[in-house]
Short mmCIF file of C-alpha atoms and ligand atoms in Angstrom, two decimals:
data_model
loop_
_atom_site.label_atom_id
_atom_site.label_comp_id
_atom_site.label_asym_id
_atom_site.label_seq_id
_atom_site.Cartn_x
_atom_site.Cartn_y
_atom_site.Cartn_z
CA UNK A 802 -12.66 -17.82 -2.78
CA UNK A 803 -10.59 -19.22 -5.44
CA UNK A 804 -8.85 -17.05 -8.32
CA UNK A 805 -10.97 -18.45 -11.07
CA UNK A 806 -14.20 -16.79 -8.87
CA UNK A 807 -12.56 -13.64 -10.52
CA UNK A 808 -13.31 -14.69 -13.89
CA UNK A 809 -16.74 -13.04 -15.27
CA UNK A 810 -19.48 -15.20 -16.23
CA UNK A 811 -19.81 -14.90 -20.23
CA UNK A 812 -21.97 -11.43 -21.05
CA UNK A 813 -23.34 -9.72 -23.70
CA UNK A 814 -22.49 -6.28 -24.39
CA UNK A 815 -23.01 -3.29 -26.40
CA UNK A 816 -19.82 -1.40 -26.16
CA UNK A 817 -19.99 2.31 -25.80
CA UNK A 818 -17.58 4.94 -24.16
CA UNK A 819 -17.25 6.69 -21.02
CA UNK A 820 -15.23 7.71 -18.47
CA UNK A 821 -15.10 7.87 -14.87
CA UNK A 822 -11.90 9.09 -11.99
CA UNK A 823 -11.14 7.37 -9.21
CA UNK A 824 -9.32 8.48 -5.83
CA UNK A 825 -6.98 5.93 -3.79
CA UNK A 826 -4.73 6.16 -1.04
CA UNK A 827 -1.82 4.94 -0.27
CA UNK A 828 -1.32 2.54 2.49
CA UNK A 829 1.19 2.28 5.51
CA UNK A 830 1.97 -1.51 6.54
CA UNK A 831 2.76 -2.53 10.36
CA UNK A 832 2.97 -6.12 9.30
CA UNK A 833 5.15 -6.11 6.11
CA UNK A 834 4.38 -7.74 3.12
CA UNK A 835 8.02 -8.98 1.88
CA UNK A 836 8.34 -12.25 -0.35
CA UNK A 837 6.05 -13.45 -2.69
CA UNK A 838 4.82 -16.49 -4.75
CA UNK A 839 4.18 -17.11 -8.23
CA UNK A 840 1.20 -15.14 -9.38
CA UNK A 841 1.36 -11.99 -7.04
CA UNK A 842 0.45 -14.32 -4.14
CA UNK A 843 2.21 -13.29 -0.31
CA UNK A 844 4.70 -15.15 1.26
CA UNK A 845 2.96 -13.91 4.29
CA UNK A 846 -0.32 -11.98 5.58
CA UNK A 847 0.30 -8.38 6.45
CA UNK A 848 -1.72 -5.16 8.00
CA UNK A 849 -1.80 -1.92 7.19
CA UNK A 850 -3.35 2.01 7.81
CA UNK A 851 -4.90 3.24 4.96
CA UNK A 852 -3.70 6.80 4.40
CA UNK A 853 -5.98 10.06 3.76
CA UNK A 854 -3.86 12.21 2.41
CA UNK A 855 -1.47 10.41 -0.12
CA UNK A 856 -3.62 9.71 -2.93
CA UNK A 857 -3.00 9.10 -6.37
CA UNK A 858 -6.46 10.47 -9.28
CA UNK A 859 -7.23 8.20 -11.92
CA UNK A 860 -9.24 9.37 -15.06
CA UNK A 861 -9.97 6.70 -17.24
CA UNK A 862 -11.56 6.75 -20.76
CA UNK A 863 -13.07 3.79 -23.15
CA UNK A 864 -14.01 4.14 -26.33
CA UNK A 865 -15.18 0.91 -28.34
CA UNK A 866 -12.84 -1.25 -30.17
CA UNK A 867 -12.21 -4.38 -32.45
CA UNK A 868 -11.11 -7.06 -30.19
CA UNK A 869 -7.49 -7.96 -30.56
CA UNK A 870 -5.22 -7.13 -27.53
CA UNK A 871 -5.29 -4.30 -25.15
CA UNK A 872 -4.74 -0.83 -26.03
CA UNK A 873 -3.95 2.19 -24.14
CA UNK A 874 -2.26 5.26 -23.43
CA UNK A 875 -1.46 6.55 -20.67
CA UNK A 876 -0.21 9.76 -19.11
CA UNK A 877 0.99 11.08 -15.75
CA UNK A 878 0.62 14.41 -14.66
CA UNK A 879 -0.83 15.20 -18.00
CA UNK A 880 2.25 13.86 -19.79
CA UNK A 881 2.46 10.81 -22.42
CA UNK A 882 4.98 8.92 -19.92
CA UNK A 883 6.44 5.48 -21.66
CA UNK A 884 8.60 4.52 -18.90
CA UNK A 885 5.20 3.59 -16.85
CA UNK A 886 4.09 1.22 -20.17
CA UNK A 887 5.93 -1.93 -18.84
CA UNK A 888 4.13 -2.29 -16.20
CA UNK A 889 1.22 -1.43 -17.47
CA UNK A 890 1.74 -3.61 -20.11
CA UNK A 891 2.52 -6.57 -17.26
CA UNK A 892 -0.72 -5.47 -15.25
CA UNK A 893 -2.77 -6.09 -18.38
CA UNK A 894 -1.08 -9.52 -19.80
CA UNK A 895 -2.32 -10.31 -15.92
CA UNK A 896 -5.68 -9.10 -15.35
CA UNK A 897 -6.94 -10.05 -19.33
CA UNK A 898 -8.07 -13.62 -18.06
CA UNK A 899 -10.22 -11.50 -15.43
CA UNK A 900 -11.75 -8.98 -17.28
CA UNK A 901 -11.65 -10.30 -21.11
CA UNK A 902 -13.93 -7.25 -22.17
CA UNK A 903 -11.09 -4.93 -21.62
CA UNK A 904 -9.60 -6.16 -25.53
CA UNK A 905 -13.24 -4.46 -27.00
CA UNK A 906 -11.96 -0.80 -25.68
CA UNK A 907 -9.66 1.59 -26.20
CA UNK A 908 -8.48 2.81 -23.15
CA UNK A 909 -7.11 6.37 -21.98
CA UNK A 910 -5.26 6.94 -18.57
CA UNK A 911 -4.57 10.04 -16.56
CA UNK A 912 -2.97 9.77 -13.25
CA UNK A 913 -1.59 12.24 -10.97
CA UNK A 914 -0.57 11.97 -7.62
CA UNK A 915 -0.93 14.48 -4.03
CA UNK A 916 3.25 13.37 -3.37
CA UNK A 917 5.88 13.20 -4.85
CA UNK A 918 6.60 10.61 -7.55
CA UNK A 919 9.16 7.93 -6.33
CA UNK A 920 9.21 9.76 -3.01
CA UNK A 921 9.20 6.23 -1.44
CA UNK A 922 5.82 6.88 -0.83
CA UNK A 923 3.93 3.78 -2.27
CA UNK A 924 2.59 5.29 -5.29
CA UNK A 925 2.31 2.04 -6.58
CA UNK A 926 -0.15 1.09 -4.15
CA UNK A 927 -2.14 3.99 -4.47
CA UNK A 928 -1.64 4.46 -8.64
CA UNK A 929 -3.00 0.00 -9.55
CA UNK A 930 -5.20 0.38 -7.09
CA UNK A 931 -7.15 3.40 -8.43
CA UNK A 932 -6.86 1.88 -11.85
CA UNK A 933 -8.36 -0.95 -10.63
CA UNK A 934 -11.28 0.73 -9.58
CA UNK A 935 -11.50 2.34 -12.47
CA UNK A 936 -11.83 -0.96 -14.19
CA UNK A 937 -13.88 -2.69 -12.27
CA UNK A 938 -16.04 -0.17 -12.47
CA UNK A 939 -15.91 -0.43 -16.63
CA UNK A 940 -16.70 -3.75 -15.64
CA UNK A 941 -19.74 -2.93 -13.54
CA UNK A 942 -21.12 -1.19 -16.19
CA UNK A 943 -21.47 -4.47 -18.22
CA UNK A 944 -22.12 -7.00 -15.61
CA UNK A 945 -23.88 -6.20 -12.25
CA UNK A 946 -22.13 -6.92 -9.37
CA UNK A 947 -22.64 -6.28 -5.58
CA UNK A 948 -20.65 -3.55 -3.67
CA UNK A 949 -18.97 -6.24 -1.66
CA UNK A 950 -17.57 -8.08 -4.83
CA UNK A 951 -16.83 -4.70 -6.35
CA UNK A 952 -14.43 -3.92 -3.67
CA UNK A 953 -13.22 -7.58 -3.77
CA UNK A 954 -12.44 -7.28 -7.46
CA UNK A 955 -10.86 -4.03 -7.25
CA UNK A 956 -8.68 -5.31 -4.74
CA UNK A 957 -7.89 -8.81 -6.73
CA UNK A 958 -7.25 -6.59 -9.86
CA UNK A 959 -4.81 -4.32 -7.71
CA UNK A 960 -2.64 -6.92 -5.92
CA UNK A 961 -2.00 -7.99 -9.92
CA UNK A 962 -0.22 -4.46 -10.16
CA UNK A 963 1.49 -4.47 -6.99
CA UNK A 964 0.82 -6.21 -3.68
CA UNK A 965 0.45 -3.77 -1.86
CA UNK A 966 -2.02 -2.19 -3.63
CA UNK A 967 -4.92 -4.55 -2.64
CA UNK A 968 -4.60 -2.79 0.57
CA UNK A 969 -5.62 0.81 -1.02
CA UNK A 970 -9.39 -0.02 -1.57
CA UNK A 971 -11.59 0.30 1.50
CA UNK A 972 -9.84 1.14 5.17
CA UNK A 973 -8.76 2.60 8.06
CA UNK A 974 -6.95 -0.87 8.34
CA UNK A 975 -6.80 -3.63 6.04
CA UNK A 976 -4.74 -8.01 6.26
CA UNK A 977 -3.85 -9.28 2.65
CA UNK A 978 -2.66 -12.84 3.18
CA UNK A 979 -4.24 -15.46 4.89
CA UNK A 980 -4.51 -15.40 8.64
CA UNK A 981 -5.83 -18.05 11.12
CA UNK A 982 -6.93 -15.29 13.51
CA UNK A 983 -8.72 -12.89 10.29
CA UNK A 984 -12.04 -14.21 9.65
CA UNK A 985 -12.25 -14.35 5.46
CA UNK A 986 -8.34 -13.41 5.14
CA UNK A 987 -7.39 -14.37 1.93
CA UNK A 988 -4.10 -13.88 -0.24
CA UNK A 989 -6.36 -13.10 -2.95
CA UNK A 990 -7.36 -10.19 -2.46
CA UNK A 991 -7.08 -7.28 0.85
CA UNK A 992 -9.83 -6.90 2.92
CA UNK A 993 -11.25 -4.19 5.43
CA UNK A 994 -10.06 -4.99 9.44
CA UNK A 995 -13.06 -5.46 11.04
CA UNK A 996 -11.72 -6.95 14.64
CA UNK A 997 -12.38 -4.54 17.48
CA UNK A 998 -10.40 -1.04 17.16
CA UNK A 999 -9.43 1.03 19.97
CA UNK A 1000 -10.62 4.86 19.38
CA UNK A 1001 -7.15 6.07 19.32
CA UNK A 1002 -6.51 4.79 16.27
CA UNK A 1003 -9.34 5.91 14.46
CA UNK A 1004 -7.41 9.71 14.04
CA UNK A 1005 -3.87 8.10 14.36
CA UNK A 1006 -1.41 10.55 12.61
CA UNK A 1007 0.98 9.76 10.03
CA UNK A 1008 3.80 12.10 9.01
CA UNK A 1009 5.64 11.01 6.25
CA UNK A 1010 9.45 12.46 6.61
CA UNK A 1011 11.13 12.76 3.10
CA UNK A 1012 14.43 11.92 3.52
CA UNK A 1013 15.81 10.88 0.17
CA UNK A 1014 13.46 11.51 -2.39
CA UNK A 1015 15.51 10.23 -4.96
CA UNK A 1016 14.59 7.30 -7.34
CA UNK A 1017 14.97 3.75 -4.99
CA UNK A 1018 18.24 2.13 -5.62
CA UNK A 1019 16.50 -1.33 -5.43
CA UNK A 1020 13.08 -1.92 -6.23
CA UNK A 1021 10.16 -3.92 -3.98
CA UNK A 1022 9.59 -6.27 -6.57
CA UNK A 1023 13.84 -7.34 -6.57
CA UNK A 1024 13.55 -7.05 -3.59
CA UNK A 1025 10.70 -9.96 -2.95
CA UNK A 1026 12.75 -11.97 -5.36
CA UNK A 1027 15.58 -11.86 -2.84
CA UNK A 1028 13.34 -13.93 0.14
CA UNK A 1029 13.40 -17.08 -2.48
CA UNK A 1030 16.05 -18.77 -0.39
CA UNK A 1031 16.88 -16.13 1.31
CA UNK A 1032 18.78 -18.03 5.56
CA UNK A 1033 16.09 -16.34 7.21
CA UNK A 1034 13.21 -16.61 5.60
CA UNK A 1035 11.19 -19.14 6.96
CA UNK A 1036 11.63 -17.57 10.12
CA UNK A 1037 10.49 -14.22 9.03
CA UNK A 1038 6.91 -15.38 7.64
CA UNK A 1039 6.24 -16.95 10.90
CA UNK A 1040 7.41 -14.00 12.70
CA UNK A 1041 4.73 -11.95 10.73
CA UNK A 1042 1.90 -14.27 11.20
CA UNK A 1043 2.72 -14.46 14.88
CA UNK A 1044 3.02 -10.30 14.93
CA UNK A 1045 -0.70 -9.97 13.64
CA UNK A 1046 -1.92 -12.25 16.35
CA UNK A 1047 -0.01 -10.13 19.22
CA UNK A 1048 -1.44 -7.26 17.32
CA UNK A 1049 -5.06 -8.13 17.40
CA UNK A 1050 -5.33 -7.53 21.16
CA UNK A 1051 -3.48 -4.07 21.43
CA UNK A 1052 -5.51 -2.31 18.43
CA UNK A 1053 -8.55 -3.36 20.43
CA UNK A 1054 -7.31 -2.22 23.88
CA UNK A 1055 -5.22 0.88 22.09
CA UNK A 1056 -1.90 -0.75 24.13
CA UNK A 1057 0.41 1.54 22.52
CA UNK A 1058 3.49 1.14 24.35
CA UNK A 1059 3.26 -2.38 22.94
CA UNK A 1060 2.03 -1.20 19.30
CA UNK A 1061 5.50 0.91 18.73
CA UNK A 1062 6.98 -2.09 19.61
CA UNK A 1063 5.59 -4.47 17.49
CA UNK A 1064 5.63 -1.69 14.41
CA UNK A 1065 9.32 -0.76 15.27
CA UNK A 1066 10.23 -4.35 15.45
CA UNK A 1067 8.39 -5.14 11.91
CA UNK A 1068 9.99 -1.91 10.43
CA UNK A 1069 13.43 -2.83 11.29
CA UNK A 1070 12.65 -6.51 10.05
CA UNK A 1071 12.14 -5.70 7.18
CA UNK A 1072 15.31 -3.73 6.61
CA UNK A 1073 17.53 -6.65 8.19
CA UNK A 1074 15.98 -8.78 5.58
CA UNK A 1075 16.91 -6.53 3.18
CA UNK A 1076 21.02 -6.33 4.46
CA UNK A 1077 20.96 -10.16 4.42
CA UNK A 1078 20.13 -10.68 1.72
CA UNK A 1079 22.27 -12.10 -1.40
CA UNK A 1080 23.08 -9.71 -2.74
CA UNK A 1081 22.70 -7.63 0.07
CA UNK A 1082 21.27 -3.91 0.30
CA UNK A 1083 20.81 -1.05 2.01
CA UNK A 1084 17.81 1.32 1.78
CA UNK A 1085 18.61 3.40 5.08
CA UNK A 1086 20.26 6.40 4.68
CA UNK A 1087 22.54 7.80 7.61
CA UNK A 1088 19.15 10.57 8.27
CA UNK A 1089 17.46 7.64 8.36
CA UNK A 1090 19.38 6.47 11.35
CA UNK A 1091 19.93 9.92 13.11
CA UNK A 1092 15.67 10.14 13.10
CA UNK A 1093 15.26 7.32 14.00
CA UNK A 1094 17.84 7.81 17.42
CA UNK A 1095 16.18 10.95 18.17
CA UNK A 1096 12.51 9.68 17.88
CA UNK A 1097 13.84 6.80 20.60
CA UNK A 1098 15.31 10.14 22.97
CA UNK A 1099 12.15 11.98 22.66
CA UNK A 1100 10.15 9.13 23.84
CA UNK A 1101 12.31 7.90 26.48
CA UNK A 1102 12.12 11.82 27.78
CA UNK A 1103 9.05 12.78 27.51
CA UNK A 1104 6.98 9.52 27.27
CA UNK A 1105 5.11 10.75 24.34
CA UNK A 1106 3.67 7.83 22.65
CA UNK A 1107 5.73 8.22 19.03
CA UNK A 1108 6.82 5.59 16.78
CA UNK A 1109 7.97 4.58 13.08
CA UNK A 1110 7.73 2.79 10.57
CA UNK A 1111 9.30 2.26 7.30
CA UNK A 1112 9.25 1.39 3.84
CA UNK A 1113 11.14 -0.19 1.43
CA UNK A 1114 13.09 3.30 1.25
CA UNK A 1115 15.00 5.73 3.46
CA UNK A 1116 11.64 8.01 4.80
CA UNK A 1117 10.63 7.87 7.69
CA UNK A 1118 6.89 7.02 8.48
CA UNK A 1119 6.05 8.99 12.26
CA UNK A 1120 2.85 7.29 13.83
CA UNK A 1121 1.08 9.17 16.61
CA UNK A 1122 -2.43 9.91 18.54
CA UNK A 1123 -4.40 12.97 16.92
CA UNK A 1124 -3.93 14.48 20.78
CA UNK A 1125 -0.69 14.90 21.21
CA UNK A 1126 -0.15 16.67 17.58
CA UNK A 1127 1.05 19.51 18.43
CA UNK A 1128 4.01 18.70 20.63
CA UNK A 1129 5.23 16.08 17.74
CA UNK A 1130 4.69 18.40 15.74
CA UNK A 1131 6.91 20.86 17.61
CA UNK A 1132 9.47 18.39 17.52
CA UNK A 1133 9.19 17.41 14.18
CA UNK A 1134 10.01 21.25 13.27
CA UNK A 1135 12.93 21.82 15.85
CA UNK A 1136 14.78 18.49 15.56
CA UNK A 1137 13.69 16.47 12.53
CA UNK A 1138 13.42 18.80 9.39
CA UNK A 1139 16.69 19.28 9.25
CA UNK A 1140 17.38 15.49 8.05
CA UNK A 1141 14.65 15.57 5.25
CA UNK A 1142 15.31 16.28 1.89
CA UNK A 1143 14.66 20.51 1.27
CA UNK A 1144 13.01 19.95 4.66
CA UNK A 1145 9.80 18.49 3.01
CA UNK A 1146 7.35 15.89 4.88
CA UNK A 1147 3.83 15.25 4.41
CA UNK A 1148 1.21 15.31 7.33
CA UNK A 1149 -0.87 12.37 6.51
CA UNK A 1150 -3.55 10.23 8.77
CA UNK A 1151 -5.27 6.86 8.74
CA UNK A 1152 -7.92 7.08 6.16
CA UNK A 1153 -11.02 5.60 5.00
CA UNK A 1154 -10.45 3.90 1.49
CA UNK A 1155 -10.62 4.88 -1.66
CA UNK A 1156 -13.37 7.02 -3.80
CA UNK A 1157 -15.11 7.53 -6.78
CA UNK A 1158 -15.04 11.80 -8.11
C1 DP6 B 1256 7.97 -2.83 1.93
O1 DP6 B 1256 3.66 -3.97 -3.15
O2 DP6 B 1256 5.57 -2.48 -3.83
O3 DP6 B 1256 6.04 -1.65 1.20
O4 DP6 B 1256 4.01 -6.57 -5.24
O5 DP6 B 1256 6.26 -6.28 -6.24
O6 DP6 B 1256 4.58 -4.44 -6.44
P1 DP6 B 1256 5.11 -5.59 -5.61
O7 DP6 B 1256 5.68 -4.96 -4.27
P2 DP6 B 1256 5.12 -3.81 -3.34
O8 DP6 B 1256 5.89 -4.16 -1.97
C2 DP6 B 1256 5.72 -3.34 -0.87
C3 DP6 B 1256 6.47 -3.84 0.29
C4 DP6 B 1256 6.53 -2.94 1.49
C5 DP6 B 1256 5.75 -3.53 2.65
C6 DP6 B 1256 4.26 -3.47 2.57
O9 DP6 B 1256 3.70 -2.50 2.05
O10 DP6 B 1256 3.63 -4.41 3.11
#
């Protein structure tokens, strides 16, 4: 599919109002998404869990309008919040050429989110993706489409807002970003993993440690600016297409000795591009580090299958099999807590996509 497959067919319409909420997840990525082209497109294809827990509820109104530019307000947590508008305002300029109808309505927005805001915890990805479900499904209401395009568009609409986002739509696992071995990968637009997955996956645990909840010091979108000429980066996007082949095999045979390893080696990738960068960064906090160490002890002792992963932040991502819960969890409590921020983290799992209330 091309982009301009996104652009409606002419239609007539009789505009009324509505409304309609949506539900998304967040989404954790093994492969990282980190550089991008013009026009929201990925320097290179990446894979991710969909979460269950970490969801951000979109209400969206429409009332009809005179055309003439998009209009909108929008509030978080119930509050009239202007520091979200440029965005916004940047999602719209992109999506109007894709859904022109959206000039004929006025639109209200009410998000809130299950985490904290700016925890580190892609909110992004879960916040433009349910808005672009509620959209699509504005646009549904006008034009009929198929549940397969829905999803498609709602993802295409998303990845506009934030990359990451198209990965928030259906799940437990979704590639954004072309891929030789991912049948119908496209850079376009995220789409559900359908190679063969190994049971174990299918209740993997996520728990998300908070360590610095504070606002992010640099954010994703500077930081994808910073892989335009960054030494390495060549490198690095072959590295990631190469990790989702090697990955292929051990989420069908649930190889999970070699799965840490993989999603440990992505994680701290993605940080080293980070530090060498120009100018250079640092998103790691010392916690960060000291977690990190311990998570490496506790495996090499005990031989409990426990990884990370992180973000383009200082939290810590823990990924682990639904049986051995309780022991992390253990852990978690007597060595771990003390590093996170007021000793909060989240108990999330792989999820199944996004829905409509
Ligand atoms: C480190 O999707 O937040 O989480 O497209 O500029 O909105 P924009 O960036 P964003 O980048 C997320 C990068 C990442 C890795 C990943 O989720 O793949």
């Amino acid at each position: 599919m091309i982009a301009n497959d996104f652009i409606p067919a002419p239609y007539n319409f009789e505009a009324g109002s509505g409304e309609v909420t949506w539900q998304a997840p967040s989404n954790i990525a093994i492969v990282k998404y980190w550089g991008k082209k013009e026009g929201q497109i990925p320097a290179n294809p990446s894979l991710s869990f969909t979460l269950d827990k970490s969801l951000t509820e979109t209400r969206m109104s429409w009332e009809p309008k005179k055309a003439g530019g998009v209009s909108f307000d929008f509030f978080f947590e119930g509050k009239e919040k202007a520091s979200f508008r440029p965005k916004l305002e940047q999602f719209f300029d992109r999506i109007r050429p894709y859904q022109p109808f959206i000039e004929s309505f006025h639109l209200t927005i009410n998000s809130s989110n299950t985490f904290p805001h700016s925890s580190g915890i892609a909110s992004s990805a879960s916040g433009m993706s349910a808005l672009a479900l509620c959209l699509t499904h504005l646009e549904r209401q006008i034009s009929e489409m198929t549940e397969e395009h829905f999803n498609r568009k709602a993802s295409f609409l998303a990845r506009l807002g934030s990359g990451s986002a198209c990965r928030s739509i259906e799940g437990p696992l979704m590639s954004w970003g072309e891929h030789r071995d991912i049948k119908g990968s496209s850079d376009l637009f995220g789409l559900r993993y359908t190679e063969p997955l190994h049971d174990i996956f299918k209740d993997y645990q996520d728990t998300i440690l908070l360590i610095d909840k504070g606002s992010k010091k640099m954010s994703s979108t500077a930081g994808h600016q910073l892989m335009h000429g960054h030494p390495f980066a060549a490198e690095r996007f072959s590295q990631a297409h190469r990790h989702i082949a090697e990955l292929k095999p051990l989420l069908a045979t649930g190889d999970l000795e070699a799965f840490i390893f993989l999603m440990e080696r992505e994680a701290l990738t993605l940080h080293a591009m980070m530090m060498t960068s120009d100018p250079y960064f640092i998103l790691m906090q010392p916690a960060t580090l000291e977690v990190i160490n311990k998570v490496w002890e506790y495996r090499r002792e005990t031989g409990t299958p426990l990884g990370f992963t992180l973000d383009a932040g200082a939290n810590v991502h823990l990924l682990y099999p639904a049986d051995n819960k309780d022991e992390i969890l253990k852990f978690i409590e007597a060595e771990l807590v003390a590093y996170c921020e007021n000793r909060q983290y989240i108990c999330d799992r792989i999820g199944f996509g996004a829905k409509k209330l």
